[in-house]
Structures are given as C-alpha cells and as structure tokens.
Amino acid sequence: MQQEVNVYLFLGFLESGKTKFIQETLEDPRMENGERTLLLVCEEGEEEYAPEKFAVKNVTKVTLESVEELTLENLEAITAKHKAQRVVVEYNGTWLLQQFFDAMPESWVINQMMTFFDANTFLNYNANMRQLVFDKVQMTQMVVFNRFKGEMQKLDYHKVVRGISRRPDIVYEYVGGKAEFDDIEDPMPFDVNAPVIEIEDRDFAWFYRDIAEKTSEYVGKTVRYKGMAAVTKKVPSGYIVLGRHIMTCCEADIAYDGFAVKTNKLLKDIKTRDWLTVTAKIVMEYNSVYRAEGPVLIAEKLERAEPPEETVVTYY
C-alpha cells in the first residue's frame, strides 16, 4: 500500500500573503518532524522564499510554470523523485481548484486548506472575478484577510465569504500583525422556531442550504414557500420536486434545487414549471429523488401561485 502524503494547500491570488505565511510556517521548529517536504510552488510573486531560515529540514522546492504541468503523471513523478512524505502547495490564484483535485495522486491526502486575500483588493476581485473568488473559498477551512485596516468594514468581507460557505473560519490580520477572528453572527432571514417557517422568495437559497446542513433541526417543523415544480420519471408517483433555480457563483452555474414533496393529492395535473405554494411538515425518509434518506415535505396545503419577480435566487 502507498504511504499517505499529507498535503497543506494554500490558496489565494498573487501577492495575497501566501508566500509569507508558508515561509513563517516552515521556520517554525514545531513543523519539523523528520518528513521529506515537497514545496510545490504554482506561482511566484515579488516575495521569495528564504530556505536558509527554514527550521524544517529536507525541503525541496519545485515550481510549476504552467497549468499544463499540473497533471497526475507529473505530480506522481515529482513525488517519487523526491520521495516526498509531505507536500506544501502554494497554488496559483488563476487556476481552478478542480484542476488540482483532478491531478492529485491517490496517495495525497489534504490535511489543511487555507485561503489568503489582500483586503485592499478583495472586494474588487469579488466584483470582477467572482468565479475565482468563489472557487478559492467554497471548500477552504480558513479565510485570512491580510493587510486589513481599521476603517474597513468587516461585514462587507464577512458577507462575501458567508454567501459562498459557512464552513471556514475568517481571520482579519491588520497591518502591524494584530489578528482577529470573525465573530459576526449569521441569523437566518426567517424564524426557524415559528409555528410555520415562512420563506420569502428571495430567501429560498438560504433555506435550501440551511436545511441541507442542519437537517435534524428542521425535522417535525412546518414550512411554507413558493417554488417551481418538477415532475419527471425520476420523481416517484404521488410526489413532486418543488424548488428554485439557484445561482451559487455566476450565471454559468445556475442549477435547479428543490425538495421532494408528497402532494397528498391536494392538487391534480401538476406539470413541470408550474409555480406552487406549499405548506408542509418536514420528515426524514428515503426518497428516490435523493437516492438516499433526505428531507421530505408532507404537504398540508398546496396552491397554485404566480411566478416571483426574480425566478433565480442567490446567497447574497
């Protein structure tokens, strides 16, 4: 069996602070465990590494000049050549993360993933290169905003990250070295403890994500929302799927997401693309829509409805 190789993956755009953080990490004596370390650099900015300061021994730096070099065969060859037992990756901010996952050798196991942004340019990057920002945040464990200043509004940065994922910790590192963890609470835009949870048209994406992440907290509760029906051969008899088109990142990734709804014959002749308002109790049970156990809505009331002004919803 191949020995597992722990991978430490550092994401972000050029000059976002990745090199500085990796340099300081490799200078930390606590990181020296005797393993042969491969430092895989996928982009080089103005700041250069100072290997003579590393406390970690047996570090070999390899630079990938282009994304064409990011292949399974190449990474396997590099791993074998240098007998790497640990890999530290400074990833290129313009390369999509999936390209890295597709090229990962089977023995590589991601141990840590962190994303760095320059707070001075982040909001502009998000406005103009949303897909790349989304790509670097969606699966990370921590987002670090470097060069943060007191006059900057944390909420502006917080909203962007939380619009993508609620998974990562957020850290604001100020000019001068002071660092603060984000402590902004994210109340849902609806009352999850109400007798009937009312979901406004604009809030369906948040409801869909929250119930997916915290299903057990919704079981037994009643919800009311408007959605577009889907009736296909994949949907079992007596059920429909009721959901919305959700844009997670950009127009290219708009997808229809919804929940299996047991109609209880409250309405007849429901067709795909019909707009309906459902009041239903949420249970957990197997349904072929999910091909697994999932949240199923048992309809108590089902009414025809007019389409909303915006048929596509987002997380922001």
PDB file of C-alpha atoms in Angstrom, residues 208 211-212 215 225 234-236 239-242 257-262 282-297:
ATOM      1  CA  TYR A 208     -32.127  25.186   0.989  1.00  0.00           C
ATOM      2  CA  ILE A 211     -31.799  22.508   5.816  1.00  0.00           C
ATOM      3  CA  ALA A 212     -29.094  20.586   3.941  1.00  0.00           C
ATOM      4  CA  THR A 215     -31.495  18.681   8.589  1.00  0.00           C
ATOM      5  CA  TYR A 225     -42.573  28.572   0.500  1.00  0.00           C
ATOM      6  CA  LYS A 234     -37.211  10.119 -11.602  1.00  0.00           C
ATOM      7  CA  VAL A 235     -39.849  11.505  -9.236  1.00  0.00           C
ATOM      8  CA  PRO A 236     -41.975   8.742  -7.659  1.00  0.00           C
ATOM      9  CA  TYR A 239     -44.555  13.254  -5.269  1.00  0.00           C
ATOM     10  CA  ILE A 240     -43.171  16.330  -6.985  1.00  0.00           C
ATOM     11  CA  VAL A 241     -39.971  18.269  -6.534  1.00  0.00           C
ATOM     12  CA  LEU A 242     -40.561  21.889  -5.563  1.00  0.00           C
ATOM     13  CA  ASP A 257     -32.508  22.609  -6.463  1.00  0.00           C
ATOM     14  CA  GLY A 258     -35.540  21.550  -4.504  1.00  0.00           C
ATOM     15  CA  PHE A 259     -37.167  19.134  -2.097  1.00  0.00           C
ATOM     16  CA  ALA A 260     -39.290  16.055  -2.610  1.00  0.00           C
ATOM     17  CA  VAL A 261     -42.892  16.944  -1.736  1.00  0.00           C
ATOM     18  CA  LYS A 262     -45.602  14.376  -1.096  1.00  0.00           C
ATOM     19  CA  ILE A 282     -40.684  18.127   7.174  1.00  0.00           C
ATOM     20  CA  VAL A 283     -39.772  14.491   7.783  1.00  0.00           C
ATOM     21  CA  MET A 284     -36.682  12.406   7.107  1.00  0.00           C
ATOM     22  CA  GLU A 285     -37.220   9.364   4.909  1.00  0.00           C
ATOM     23  CA  TYR A 286     -35.841   7.603   1.870  1.00  0.00           C
ATOM     24  CA  ASN A 287     -36.897   9.020  -1.470  1.00  0.00           C
ATOM     25  CA  SER A 288     -35.656   8.115  -4.927  1.00  0.00           C
ATOM     26  CA  VAL A 289     -35.299  11.821  -5.738  1.00  0.00           C
ATOM     27  CA  TYR A 290     -32.275  11.822  -3.402  1.00  0.00           C
ATOM     28  CA  ARG A 291     -31.387   8.157  -3.904  1.00  0.00           C
ATOM     29  CA  ALA A 292     -30.966   8.212  -0.158  1.00  0.00           C
ATOM     30  CA  GLU A 293     -32.673   9.370   3.010  1.00  0.00           C
ATOM     31  CA  GLY A 294     -33.371  13.080   2.968  1.00  0.00           C
ATOM     32  CA  PRO A 295     -35.814  15.855   3.925  1.00  0.00           C
ATOM     33  CA  VAL A 296     -39.251  15.057   2.500  1.00  0.00           C
ATOM     34  CA  LEU A 297     -42.092  17.560   2.754  1.00  0.00           C
TER      35      LEU A 297
END
